[in-house]
Amino acid sequence: MRASRFFVSTLKEAPSDAEIVSHKLMMRAGMIKRLGSGIYTYMPMGLRVIRKVENIVREEMNRSGAVELLMPVVQPAELWQETGRWQKYGDELMRVKDRHGRDFIIQPTSEEVVTDIARTELRSYRKLPVNFYHIQTKFRDERRPRFGLMRGREFTMKDAYSFDRDVDGLKKSYQNMYDAYIRIFNRFGLQFRPVAADNGAIGGTASHEFHVIAATGEDAIVYCPTSDYAANMEAAEALQGDVSRAAPTQALTKTATPGKAKCEAVAELLNIPLNTTLKSIVLTVETAATKSAPASKQVWLLMLRGDHVLNEIKANKIPGLAGYRFSTEEEIVEYFGTPPGYLGPINTKRPVIVVADRTVADMHDFVCGANEVDFHFTGANWGRDLPEPMVVDIRNVVEGDQSPDGKGVLAILRGIEIGHVFQLGTAYSEAMNATFLDENGKPQPLQMGCYGIGITRILGAAIEQNFDDKGIIWPTAIAPFEVVLCPMGYDRSEAVKAETDKLYEALQAAGVDVILDDRGERPGAMFADWELIGVPHRVVVGDRGLKEGQLEYQGRRDTEATSVPLSEMVDFVKARLNS
Amino acid sequence: MRASRFFVSTLKEAPSDAEIVSHKLMMRAGMIKRLGSGIYTYMPMGLRVIRKVENIVREEMNRSGAVELLMPVVQPAELWQETGRWQKYGDELMRVKDRHGRDFIIQPTSEEVVTDIARTELRSYRKLPVNFYHIQTKFRDERRPRFGLMRGREFTMKDAYSFDRDVDGLKKSYQNMYDAYIRIFNRFGLQFRPVAADNGAIGGTASHEFHVIAATGEDAIVYCPTSDYAANMEAAEALQGDVSRAAPTQALTKTATPGKAKCEAVAELLNIPLNTTLKSIVLTVETAATKSAPASKQVWLLMLRGDHVLNEIKANKIPGLAGYRFSTEEEIVEYFGTPPGYLGPINTKRPVIVVADRTVADMHDFVCGANEVDFHFTGANWGRDLPEPMVVDIRNVVEGDQSPDGKGVLAILRGIEIGHVFQLGTAYSEAMNATFLDENGKPQPLQMGCYGIGITRILGAAIEQNFDDKGIIWPTAIAPFEVVLCPMGYDRSEAVKAETDKLYEALQAAGVDVILDDRGERPGAMFADWELIGVPHRVVVGDRGLKEGQLEYQGRRDTEATSVPLSEMVDFVKARLNS
């Protein structure tokens, strides 16, 4: 490609609404252009990256045996009503009416449509297994779109859906996709980690996320440096400590803690470690009235160590707590006789269900709220001062916790989720009556899996992982161009022009994706553009070097240029591309 | 590709709502699957054709110097309000509100978005010319979606937009696209014709349509078999006849024509040729009140020869008639004193503006309504019985008319429009204030052209042109597979399996897009499937032939198979693919 026939458009400054580095750099490099909140045009430079990402995904999906189709962007509401997601999906689902007033949605994902296809196309066990995928525009009406392509509203996703006759088949299809994802993310040239993810209502290790590692990542990834263990924060189990609870040594004492409503403040006042205090979290579960029972309300008290953080997903899995909400201050006063800040499990005003985190269950002589403003108890002990609680893992793990596989201690990294594989089981096929006939002619529900990759999000994630103060540093496999050829005086020097053209053709003939910058920019501006855009390999052709038969090569991460003989440059570049 | 790893799904019968052959065959061949009215999933077999079409389009667009980007499907209403299309587009424009109640549309086309990009990115004459294109999902909420992909609501379109500094530049960009379109449609292997199209408000030959020739086409294409002239019906000019008007020979006579309200009936009753009668068409133009003038209404009478048909586009171009509507019966009675059927230009009750078609202006001794129920005039003559009318070309041409280029007579073909190129001029750039700075730093409006190809529609058009009673006959360039390899007893005969696998690999190595049917279907069902799907080349491997070292080749249009020696088959197939 010649730059004069392409569209290169860079900016000195990022627009003020760009908050993170990938968003800023993509705007400055002319890769995307904002059309509206969370809606971007992929400009020519950005689209080239997207196409390279798509091609890698497509090749590996096809290699895995998945079959590509293309499901519509605009989908009838009826299918979404069958699964109940028309009601449940909430405001993120973009709803639209046609000229006849019929309801449609703009697809955020395609489980309903693919299950509808399956129930007519996959009627016999002989048709199974099948894995359908498409690479298609999605829309999710995010409450607060931001971070450019990282949390946009319109985006491109690869979503695949496997159909199997039984759970064993589903597990094989799942593993097949897991393996394909590993190949895909390896080919991108990104540092990534697959992690076990929360699997919702389905048992087993039925879900994994794939994260690109980046210091700016939204998600915490938990892993064990001395083993294979890796999970996202939602799914990482906090084990029971290996030291069992010590015997009480202090008496229960009501202690004045005026104005100290936070564990940190209490610990400071009393001059005790934070990890001897208890944090109280109050949750409400409401049940609607039915014919046989009136509406009811339960209030739960969750106890965490003062320095720990509640894991809301784990809490939601406690039998009876599903669908909880945080209690209102009014409810807290009603049940505890005091507003938040001085709550505890001892002497509540009305009965509440107490759940202690595993760590809390092992504590003795702890400090907790006294259910009276400006007072805490010290020297509290389970069994002696209050009943033994229900004990459940309800906290986020922290660095240094034991790894759940028993093979070391946990560390934490930041990651950006770019892929997710999930065993759906029969949730959709049963809701939509998608069955196949087995060998005996008996209808059986299809076992489904779904597998997503955020195509456009990968651009943001790749940049968050690979940039410097000059701009983006694309991995070669997904760079808009592999090599940029920068002639010094293309319009002035015949020798430069001739050798540049020759090298350009030779690189193209060697299958190298090269752009020749024939725009006539000054060297400084030209170099700055391509460093900002992030083309990973640069070759400079100049009169001075040519006199000695030399060209200059510089990799985007190299601190210095390398002189390479003219005749060897093609081989040199190819070697660098393959390294 | 092995069929066992692909998804082949054929139907014996087409669904009852499929009206035309391409729709029926695409459904039966498992190329598309209906999701809702005018909304289809492109199944794996259909998607392969779409991708081949897209690739040809993309290659030729890139060769022409156009640059690919991707504009969003969901677009903010504000831009459409700037050009007024938010109001004018009508019900075909799919409108949607986001969670905050802001208005958006699902794009039917992208002039507004690309002009918005241009006004920030193309600020200097140095950036021009540019041609941006994308291949993207479109949605038009058709009142009556039908004919499968031919008139769907969701479809894929390639739309390109050129930006130039002046009209000369625009004309060059336009010709460049015109040439690219010729290359594209030639590469598809379809019989097509570019035709001059109506150019709306812009002068010059500023618009062409590209039609695939098919007996079932919706559009009439006018051409001259002895010259290059070709136009669509809307644009084809009907010349003044070369015989001038003869002198009157009859007296004007009011003649009873009881119950004969149509020209055909009058001609039959009076035993005269239909082409001596006049047809009256009454149009109303309303003008809204302004500060300086009250609302007004004009009634026009358009006169056509009894056997001719009004061209509504031509009528709309008559100064003063733009935006007309057909008059109501009430208005007709008010102006003519009689209901429709007996109208004419003589003795109208109130004054009307009379427009005669060119053919009509040359008539003498004609028959027209007498503005009295059950009566017509015979022997009417311009100048003698009524004033000379305004003369304008307002009819559709018919076969045998003189060609406008004077080089023969016109013939008419049926076509399916699959492409359109259009010189927009400054209509959008002025509405959206999209200017560039010229060498003198003076802002000038961008000269725009737009260029569309209906990607998914091409599938329907290709089939309407190429099918037989067995199914589709794809041109090789856009066939889902170029060659199908049909082994007879792949699972039973080791020799068949071995030779089939060898040939499969050899064809793949030779770059042939081949599918091996290893599904284990019986020969009859297997052949019927691939004939229905329309793969243009078939090779059969069977034990009987193998004994003599022979395989059977049959092209989809061939009536008989050809025996080809095993060792020569790859070369034979390649020769057929290139022929």
Short mmCIF file of N, CA, C and O in Angstrom, two decimals, chain A residues 5 7-9 33 35 39-44 47 51 58 62-65 67-74 76 79 91 94-96 98-100 104 106 113 117 120-122 127 132 137 139 141-143 153-154, chain B residues 5 7-9 33 35 39-44 47 51 58 62-65 67-74 76 79 91-92 94-96 98-100 104 106 113 117 120-122 127 132 137 139 141-143 153-154:
data_model
loop_
_atom_site.label_atom_id
_atom_site.label_comp_id
_atom_site.label_asym_id
_atom_site.label_seq_id
_atom_site.Cartn_x
_atom_site.Cartn_y
_atom_site.Cartn_z
N ARG A 5 -2.28 6.63 -1.35
CA ARG A 5 -3.56 6.03 -1.75
C ARG A 5 -4.33 5.49 -0.55
O ARG A 5 -5.40 4.91 -0.71
N PHE A 7 -5.41 6.31 3.77
CA PHE A 7 -5.87 7.50 4.49
C PHE A 7 -5.18 7.53 5.86
O PHE A 7 -5.49 6.73 6.74
N VAL A 8 -4.19 8.42 5.96
CA VAL A 8 -3.43 8.56 7.20
C VAL A 8 -3.85 9.88 7.83
O VAL A 8 -3.79 10.92 7.18
N SER A 9 -4.28 9.84 9.07
CA SER A 9 -4.75 11.07 9.70
C SER A 9 -4.45 11.01 11.20
O SER A 9 -5.09 10.26 11.93
N LYS A 33 -13.11 7.03 14.95
CA LYS A 33 -13.65 8.39 14.99
C LYS A 33 -15.01 8.30 15.68
O LYS A 33 -15.83 7.47 15.35
N LEU A 35 -18.70 8.83 16.62
CA LEU A 35 -19.92 9.29 15.97
C LEU A 35 -20.95 9.71 17.00
O LEU A 35 -21.72 10.65 16.81
N ILE A 39 -20.22 5.00 20.19
CA ILE A 39 -20.40 4.58 18.79
C ILE A 39 -19.28 5.19 17.95
O ILE A 39 -19.12 6.40 17.93
N TYR A 40 -18.51 4.33 17.30
CA TYR A 40 -17.34 4.78 16.57
C TYR A 40 -17.34 4.28 15.13
O TYR A 40 -17.76 3.15 14.86
N THR A 41 -16.86 5.14 14.23
CA THR A 41 -16.48 4.67 12.90
C THR A 41 -15.08 4.08 13.00
O THR A 41 -14.21 4.66 13.65
N TYR A 42 -14.90 2.91 12.40
CA TYR A 42 -13.56 2.35 12.32
C TYR A 42 -12.93 2.93 11.06
O TYR A 42 -13.35 2.63 9.95
N MET A 43 -11.97 3.82 11.26
CA MET A 43 -11.32 4.48 10.14
C MET A 43 -10.39 3.47 9.44
O MET A 43 -10.12 2.39 9.98
N PRO A 44 -9.93 3.79 8.23
CA PRO A 44 -9.17 2.79 7.46
C PRO A 44 -8.04 2.14 8.25
O PRO A 44 -7.84 0.93 8.18
N LEU A 47 -9.58 -0.21 10.83
CA LEU A 47 -10.27 -1.35 10.20
C LEU A 47 -9.28 -2.43 9.78
O LEU A 47 -9.58 -3.62 9.85
N ARG A 51 -9.68 -6.29 10.74
CA ARG A 51 -9.71 -7.38 9.76
C ARG A 51 -8.66 -8.45 10.07
O ARG A 51 -8.90 -9.64 9.88
N ARG A 58 -11.25 -16.24 12.51
CA ARG A 58 -11.97 -17.07 11.53
C ARG A 58 -11.17 -18.32 11.18
O ARG A 58 -11.72 -19.43 11.15
N ASN A 62 -12.55 -22.02 12.04
CA ASN A 62 -12.75 -23.01 10.97
C ASN A 62 -11.91 -24.26 11.24
O ASN A 62 -12.38 -25.38 11.06
N ARG A 63 -10.66 -24.05 11.67
CA ARG A 63 -9.80 -25.19 11.97
C ARG A 63 -10.42 -26.08 13.06
O ARG A 63 -10.28 -27.29 13.04
N SER A 64 -11.13 -25.45 13.99
CA SER A 64 -11.73 -26.21 15.09
C SER A 64 -12.98 -26.97 14.63
O SER A 64 -13.57 -27.72 15.39
N GLY A 65 -13.40 -26.73 13.36
CA GLY A 65 -14.59 -27.42 12.87
C GLY A 65 -15.86 -26.60 13.00
O GLY A 65 -16.94 -27.07 12.62
N VAL A 67 -18.60 -23.76 12.02
CA VAL A 67 -19.10 -23.37 10.70
C VAL A 67 -19.66 -21.95 10.79
O VAL A 67 -20.47 -21.65 11.67
N GLU A 68 -19.20 -21.11 9.87
CA GLU A 68 -19.61 -19.70 9.92
C GLU A 68 -20.95 -19.49 9.23
O GLU A 68 -21.19 -20.01 8.14
N LEU A 69 -21.79 -18.70 9.85
CA LEU A 69 -23.02 -18.20 9.23
C LEU A 69 -23.13 -16.74 9.64
O LEU A 69 -22.19 -16.17 10.19
N LEU A 70 -24.24 -16.10 9.34
CA LEU A 70 -24.40 -14.70 9.74
C LEU A 70 -25.84 -14.47 10.14
O LEU A 70 -26.74 -14.56 9.30
N MET A 71 -26.02 -14.21 11.42
CA MET A 71 -27.38 -13.97 11.93
C MET A 71 -27.66 -12.48 11.94
O MET A 71 -26.76 -11.67 12.08
N PRO A 72 -28.94 -12.12 11.78
CA PRO A 72 -29.28 -10.71 11.61
C PRO A 72 -29.00 -9.83 12.83
O PRO A 72 -28.99 -10.31 13.97
N VAL A 73 -28.78 -8.57 12.56
CA VAL A 73 -28.59 -7.57 13.61
C VAL A 73 -29.94 -7.26 14.28
O VAL A 73 -30.03 -7.16 15.50
N VAL A 74 -30.97 -7.12 13.46
CA VAL A 74 -32.30 -6.79 13.98
C VAL A 74 -33.09 -8.10 14.14
O VAL A 74 -33.22 -8.86 13.18
N PRO A 76 -36.49 -10.32 15.92
CA PRO A 76 -37.86 -10.16 16.44
C PRO A 76 -37.91 -10.41 17.95
O PRO A 76 -37.25 -11.31 18.47
N LEU A 79 -38.71 -14.11 19.96
CA LEU A 79 -37.76 -15.12 20.42
C LEU A 79 -37.22 -14.76 21.79
O LEU A 79 -36.98 -15.63 22.63
N ASP A 91 -32.24 -2.31 30.47
CA ASP A 91 -32.04 -1.18 29.57
C ASP A 91 -30.91 -1.36 28.56
O ASP A 91 -30.81 -0.61 27.60
N MET A 94 -31.35 -2.86 23.31
CA MET A 94 -31.86 -1.77 22.48
C MET A 94 -33.11 -2.29 21.78
O MET A 94 -33.05 -3.19 20.96
N ARG A 95 -34.24 -1.70 22.12
CA ARG A 95 -35.53 -2.15 21.58
C ARG A 95 -35.99 -1.19 20.50
O ARG A 95 -35.76 0.00 20.59
N VAL A 96 -36.68 -1.72 19.51
CA VAL A 96 -37.09 -0.90 18.37
C VAL A 96 -38.40 -1.45 17.81
O VAL A 96 -38.64 -2.66 17.88
N ASP A 98 -40.99 -1.63 14.42
CA ASP A 98 -41.01 -1.38 12.98
C ASP A 98 -42.24 -0.55 12.62
O ASP A 98 -43.01 -0.12 13.50
N ARG A 99 -42.45 -0.30 11.33
CA ARG A 99 -43.53 0.59 10.89
C ARG A 99 -44.91 0.06 11.26
O ARG A 99 -45.88 0.82 11.29
N HIS A 100 -44.99 -1.26 11.52
CA HIS A 100 -46.28 -1.82 11.91
C HIS A 100 -46.42 -1.92 13.43
O HIS A 100 -47.37 -2.51 13.92
N PHE A 104 -38.86 -5.33 17.97
CA PHE A 104 -37.61 -5.95 17.60
C PHE A 104 -36.52 -5.52 18.58
O PHE A 104 -36.73 -4.59 19.36
N ILE A 106 -32.05 -4.86 18.72
CA ILE A 106 -30.77 -4.87 18.02
C ILE A 106 -29.87 -5.80 18.81
O ILE A 106 -29.66 -5.59 20.00
N VAL A 113 -31.62 -16.58 18.53
CA VAL A 113 -31.71 -16.84 17.10
C VAL A 113 -31.06 -18.17 16.75
O VAL A 113 -31.59 -18.96 15.97
N ILE A 117 -32.69 -21.54 15.09
CA ILE A 117 -32.17 -22.27 13.92
C ILE A 117 -31.99 -23.74 14.28
O ILE A 117 -32.39 -24.63 13.52
N THR A 120 -35.02 -26.15 14.27
CA THR A 120 -35.57 -26.63 12.99
C THR A 120 -34.51 -27.38 12.18
O THR A 120 -34.85 -28.25 11.40
N GLU A 121 -33.24 -27.04 12.36
CA GLU A 121 -32.20 -27.63 11.51
C GLU A 121 -31.54 -28.87 12.12
O GLU A 121 -30.96 -29.67 11.40
N LEU A 122 -31.54 -28.95 13.44
CA LEU A 122 -30.81 -30.05 14.10
C LEU A 122 -31.81 -31.02 14.73
O LEU A 122 -31.79 -31.23 15.94
N LYS A 127 -27.21 -35.10 12.97
CA LYS A 127 -26.71 -33.76 12.63
C LYS A 127 -25.73 -33.23 13.67
O LYS A 127 -25.13 -32.17 13.48
N PHE A 132 -21.97 -23.43 15.39
CA PHE A 132 -22.20 -22.31 14.48
C PHE A 132 -21.56 -21.05 15.07
O PHE A 132 -21.71 -20.79 16.26
N THR A 137 -21.98 -7.36 14.08
CA THR A 137 -22.16 -6.13 14.85
C THR A 137 -23.13 -6.37 16.00
O THR A 137 -24.19 -6.94 15.81
N PHE A 139 -24.94 -4.54 19.66
CA PHE A 139 -25.25 -3.27 20.31
C PHE A 139 -25.71 -3.53 21.74
O PHE A 139 -26.61 -4.33 21.96
N ASP A 141 -26.76 -1.13 25.00
CA ASP A 141 -26.97 0.28 25.38
C ASP A 141 -26.45 0.50 26.80
O ASP A 141 -27.20 0.65 27.75
N GLU A 142 -25.13 0.55 26.90
CA GLU A 142 -24.45 0.74 28.19
C GLU A 142 -24.95 2.02 28.86
O GLU A 142 -25.16 3.03 28.20
N ARG A 143 -25.08 1.94 30.17
CA ARG A 143 -25.51 3.12 30.90
C ARG A 143 -24.48 4.24 30.75
O ARG A 143 -24.81 5.40 30.58
N ARG A 153 -20.91 1.03 22.82
CA ARG A 153 -22.26 0.49 22.68
C ARG A 153 -22.35 -0.39 21.44
O ARG A 153 -22.84 -1.49 21.50
N GLU A 154 -21.87 0.11 20.31
CA GLU A 154 -21.82 -0.74 19.11
C GLU A 154 -20.43 -1.34 19.01
O GLU A 154 -19.44 -0.62 19.13
N ARG B 5 -17.86 -31.74 7.71
CA ARG B 5 -17.46 -30.67 8.63
C ARG B 5 -18.12 -29.34 8.25
O ARG B 5 -17.85 -28.31 8.87
N PHE B 7 -22.00 -27.50 6.75
CA PHE B 7 -23.41 -27.67 7.09
C PHE B 7 -24.23 -27.61 5.81
O PHE B 7 -24.38 -26.57 5.19
N VAL B 8 -24.66 -28.81 5.39
CA VAL B 8 -25.46 -28.92 4.17
C VAL B 8 -26.88 -29.25 4.59
O VAL B 8 -27.11 -30.19 5.34
N SER B 9 -27.83 -28.45 4.15
CA SER B 9 -29.21 -28.68 4.57
C SER B 9 -30.14 -28.26 3.44
O SER B 9 -30.30 -27.09 3.17
N LYS B 33 -32.17 -18.52 5.79
CA LYS B 33 -33.22 -19.00 6.67
C LYS B 33 -33.97 -17.78 7.19
O LYS B 33 -33.37 -16.83 7.65
N LEU B 35 -35.86 -15.29 9.44
CA LEU B 35 -35.99 -15.02 10.87
C LEU B 35 -37.26 -14.21 11.12
O LEU B 35 -37.94 -14.39 12.13
N ILE B 39 -36.18 -10.48 6.92
CA ILE B 39 -34.96 -10.62 7.72
C ILE B 39 -34.51 -12.08 7.65
O ILE B 39 -35.26 -12.98 8.02
N TYR B 40 -33.29 -12.30 7.19
CA TYR B 40 -32.79 -13.65 6.96
C TYR B 40 -31.45 -13.87 7.64
O TYR B 40 -30.60 -12.99 7.65
N THR B 41 -31.27 -15.08 8.15
CA THR B 41 -29.94 -15.55 8.50
C THR B 41 -29.28 -16.06 7.23
O THR B 41 -29.92 -16.77 6.45
N TYR B 42 -28.04 -15.67 7.01
CA TYR B 42 -27.29 -16.24 5.91
C TYR B 42 -26.65 -17.52 6.43
O TYR B 42 -25.75 -17.47 7.28
N MET B 43 -27.15 -18.64 5.95
CA MET B 43 -26.64 -19.93 6.42
C MET B 43 -25.26 -20.17 5.81
O MET B 43 -24.85 -19.47 4.87
N PRO B 44 -24.52 -21.16 6.32
CA PRO B 44 -23.12 -21.32 5.86
C PRO B 44 -22.98 -21.37 4.34
O PRO B 44 -22.08 -20.74 3.78
N LEU B 47 -23.59 -17.85 3.00
CA LEU B 47 -22.54 -16.91 3.42
C LEU B 47 -21.29 -17.03 2.56
O LEU B 47 -20.62 -16.04 2.27
N ARG B 51 -19.49 -13.94 0.78
CA ARG B 51 -18.07 -13.59 0.97
C ARG B 51 -17.34 -13.49 -0.36
O ARG B 51 -16.46 -12.65 -0.54
N ARG B 58 -14.47 -5.84 -2.95
CA ARG B 58 -13.39 -5.22 -2.18
C ARG B 58 -12.12 -5.07 -3.01
O ARG B 58 -11.48 -4.02 -3.02
N ASN B 62 -10.56 -1.48 -3.96
CA ASN B 62 -9.19 -1.13 -3.57
C ASN B 62 -8.36 -0.79 -4.79
O ASN B 62 -7.59 0.18 -4.79
N ARG B 63 -8.51 -1.57 -5.85
CA ARG B 63 -7.76 -1.30 -7.07
C ARG B 63 -8.08 0.09 -7.62
O ARG B 63 -7.22 0.76 -8.18
N SER B 64 -9.32 0.51 -7.44
CA SER B 64 -9.73 1.83 -7.94
C SER B 64 -9.20 2.97 -7.08
O SER B 64 -9.37 4.13 -7.43
N GLY B 65 -8.55 2.62 -5.96
CA GLY B 65 -8.01 3.66 -5.08
C GLY B 65 -8.96 4.05 -3.96
O GLY B 65 -8.63 4.92 -3.15
N VAL B 67 -10.81 3.68 -0.35
CA VAL B 67 -10.25 3.27 0.94
C VAL B 67 -11.40 2.76 1.81
O VAL B 67 -12.41 3.45 1.99
N GLU B 68 -11.21 1.57 2.39
CA GLU B 68 -12.28 0.95 3.18
C GLU B 68 -12.26 1.44 4.62
O GLU B 68 -11.20 1.53 5.25
N LEU B 69 -13.42 1.75 5.15
CA LEU B 69 -13.60 2.00 6.58
C LEU B 69 -14.90 1.31 6.97
O LEU B 69 -15.46 0.56 6.17
N LEU B 70 -15.36 1.53 8.17
CA LEU B 70 -16.62 0.89 8.58
C LEU B 70 -17.40 1.87 9.45
O LEU B 70 -16.97 2.21 10.55
N MET B 71 -18.52 2.32 8.91
CA MET B 71 -19.35 3.27 9.66
C MET B 71 -20.42 2.51 10.43
O MET B 71 -20.85 1.43 10.02
N PRO B 72 -20.87 3.07 11.55
CA PRO B 72 -21.75 2.33 12.45
C PRO B 72 -23.14 2.05 11.85
O PRO B 72 -23.64 2.80 11.00
N VAL B 73 -23.73 0.99 12.35
CA VAL B 73 -25.11 0.63 11.97
C VAL B 73 -26.09 1.59 12.64
O VAL B 73 -27.05 2.04 12.02
N VAL B 74 -25.84 1.88 13.90
CA VAL B 74 -26.74 2.76 14.66
C VAL B 74 -26.17 4.18 14.62
O VAL B 74 -25.01 4.39 14.99
N PRO B 76 -26.75 8.55 15.11
CA PRO B 76 -27.54 9.57 15.82
C PRO B 76 -28.46 10.34 14.87
O PRO B 76 -28.07 10.68 13.75
N LEU B 79 -27.59 14.02 12.82
CA LEU B 79 -27.01 14.18 11.48
C LEU B 79 -28.10 14.11 10.42
O LEU B 79 -28.05 14.83 9.42
N ASP B 91 -41.36 6.15 6.49
CA ASP B 91 -41.43 4.96 7.33
C ASP B 91 -40.34 3.94 7.05
O ASP B 91 -40.15 3.01 7.84
N GLU B 92 -39.64 4.08 5.91
CA GLU B 92 -38.58 3.10 5.64
C GLU B 92 -37.40 3.28 6.59
O GLU B 92 -36.58 2.38 6.74
N MET B 94 -35.73 3.21 9.91
CA MET B 94 -36.00 2.53 11.18
C MET B 94 -35.45 3.41 12.30
O MET B 94 -34.26 3.63 12.41
N ARG B 95 -36.35 3.92 13.12
CA ARG B 95 -35.97 4.86 14.17
C ARG B 95 -35.96 4.16 15.51
O ARG B 95 -36.77 3.26 15.76
N VAL B 96 -35.06 4.57 16.38
CA VAL B 96 -34.91 3.88 17.66
C VAL B 96 -34.45 4.88 18.71
O VAL B 96 -33.73 5.84 18.39
N ASP B 98 -32.56 5.44 22.49
CA ASP B 98 -31.72 4.74 23.46
C ASP B 98 -32.29 4.92 24.87
O ASP B 98 -33.38 5.47 25.05
N ARG B 99 -31.59 4.40 25.87
CA ARG B 99 -32.12 4.38 27.24
C ARG B 99 -32.36 5.78 27.78
O ARG B 99 -33.13 5.96 28.72
N HIS B 100 -31.69 6.77 27.18
CA HIS B 100 -31.88 8.14 27.64
C HIS B 100 -32.92 8.88 26.80
O HIS B 100 -33.10 10.09 26.95
N PHE B 104 -32.09 7.74 17.46
CA PHE B 104 -31.11 7.15 16.56
C PHE B 104 -31.85 6.52 15.38
O PHE B 104 -33.07 6.36 15.42
N ILE B 106 -31.32 3.17 12.39
CA ILE B 106 -30.52 2.05 11.89
C ILE B 106 -30.25 2.35 10.42
O ILE B 106 -31.18 2.53 9.65
N VAL B 113 -23.26 10.28 7.70
CA VAL B 113 -22.09 9.97 8.53
C VAL B 113 -20.80 10.25 7.77
O VAL B 113 -19.86 10.82 8.31
N ILE B 117 -17.76 12.85 8.64
CA ILE B 117 -16.33 12.52 8.69
C ILE B 117 -15.56 13.48 7.79
O ILE B 117 -14.53 14.03 8.17
N THR B 120 -14.66 17.04 9.02
CA THR B 120 -13.56 17.22 9.97
C THR B 120 -12.24 16.69 9.43
O THR B 120 -11.18 17.18 9.78
N GLU B 121 -12.28 15.70 8.55
CA GLU B 121 -11.04 15.05 8.10
C GLU B 121 -10.50 15.63 6.79
O GLU B 121 -9.32 15.50 6.50
N LEU B 122 -11.38 16.20 5.97
CA LEU B 122 -10.94 16.66 4.64
C LEU B 122 -10.98 18.18 4.59
O LEU B 122 -11.67 18.78 3.79
N LYS B 127 -5.92 17.04 0.85
CA LYS B 127 -6.46 15.71 1.21
C LYS B 127 -7.32 15.11 0.10
O LYS B 127 -7.76 13.97 0.20
N PHE B 132 -14.20 7.02 0.15
CA PHE B 132 -14.36 6.10 1.29
C PHE B 132 -15.47 5.10 0.98
O PHE B 132 -16.52 5.49 0.47
N THR B 137 -24.03 -3.75 7.08
CA THR B 137 -25.44 -4.11 7.23
C THR B 137 -26.31 -2.87 7.13
O THR B 137 -26.03 -1.86 7.77
N PHE B 139 -30.55 -1.43 6.92
CA PHE B 139 -31.93 -1.78 7.24
C PHE B 139 -32.86 -0.76 6.62
O PHE B 139 -32.68 0.44 6.81
N ASP B 141 -37.02 -0.34 6.32
CA ASP B 141 -38.26 -0.95 6.79
C ASP B 141 -39.30 -0.90 5.65
O ASP B 141 -40.25 -0.13 5.68
N GLU B 142 -39.09 -1.77 4.68
CA GLU B 142 -39.96 -1.86 3.50
C GLU B 142 -41.41 -2.08 3.95
O GLU B 142 -41.67 -2.84 4.87
N ARG B 143 -42.32 -1.45 3.23
CA ARG B 143 -43.73 -1.63 3.54
C ARG B 143 -44.13 -3.09 3.32
O ARG B 143 -44.84 -3.68 4.11
N ARG B 153 -35.54 -6.48 4.32
CA ARG B 153 -35.40 -5.28 5.15
C ARG B 153 -33.96 -5.13 5.62
O ARG B 153 -33.37 -4.06 5.50
N GLU B 154 -33.37 -6.21 6.15
CA GLU B 154 -31.96 -6.16 6.50
C GLU B 154 -31.16 -6.74 5.35
O GLU B 154 -31.49 -7.81 4.84
#
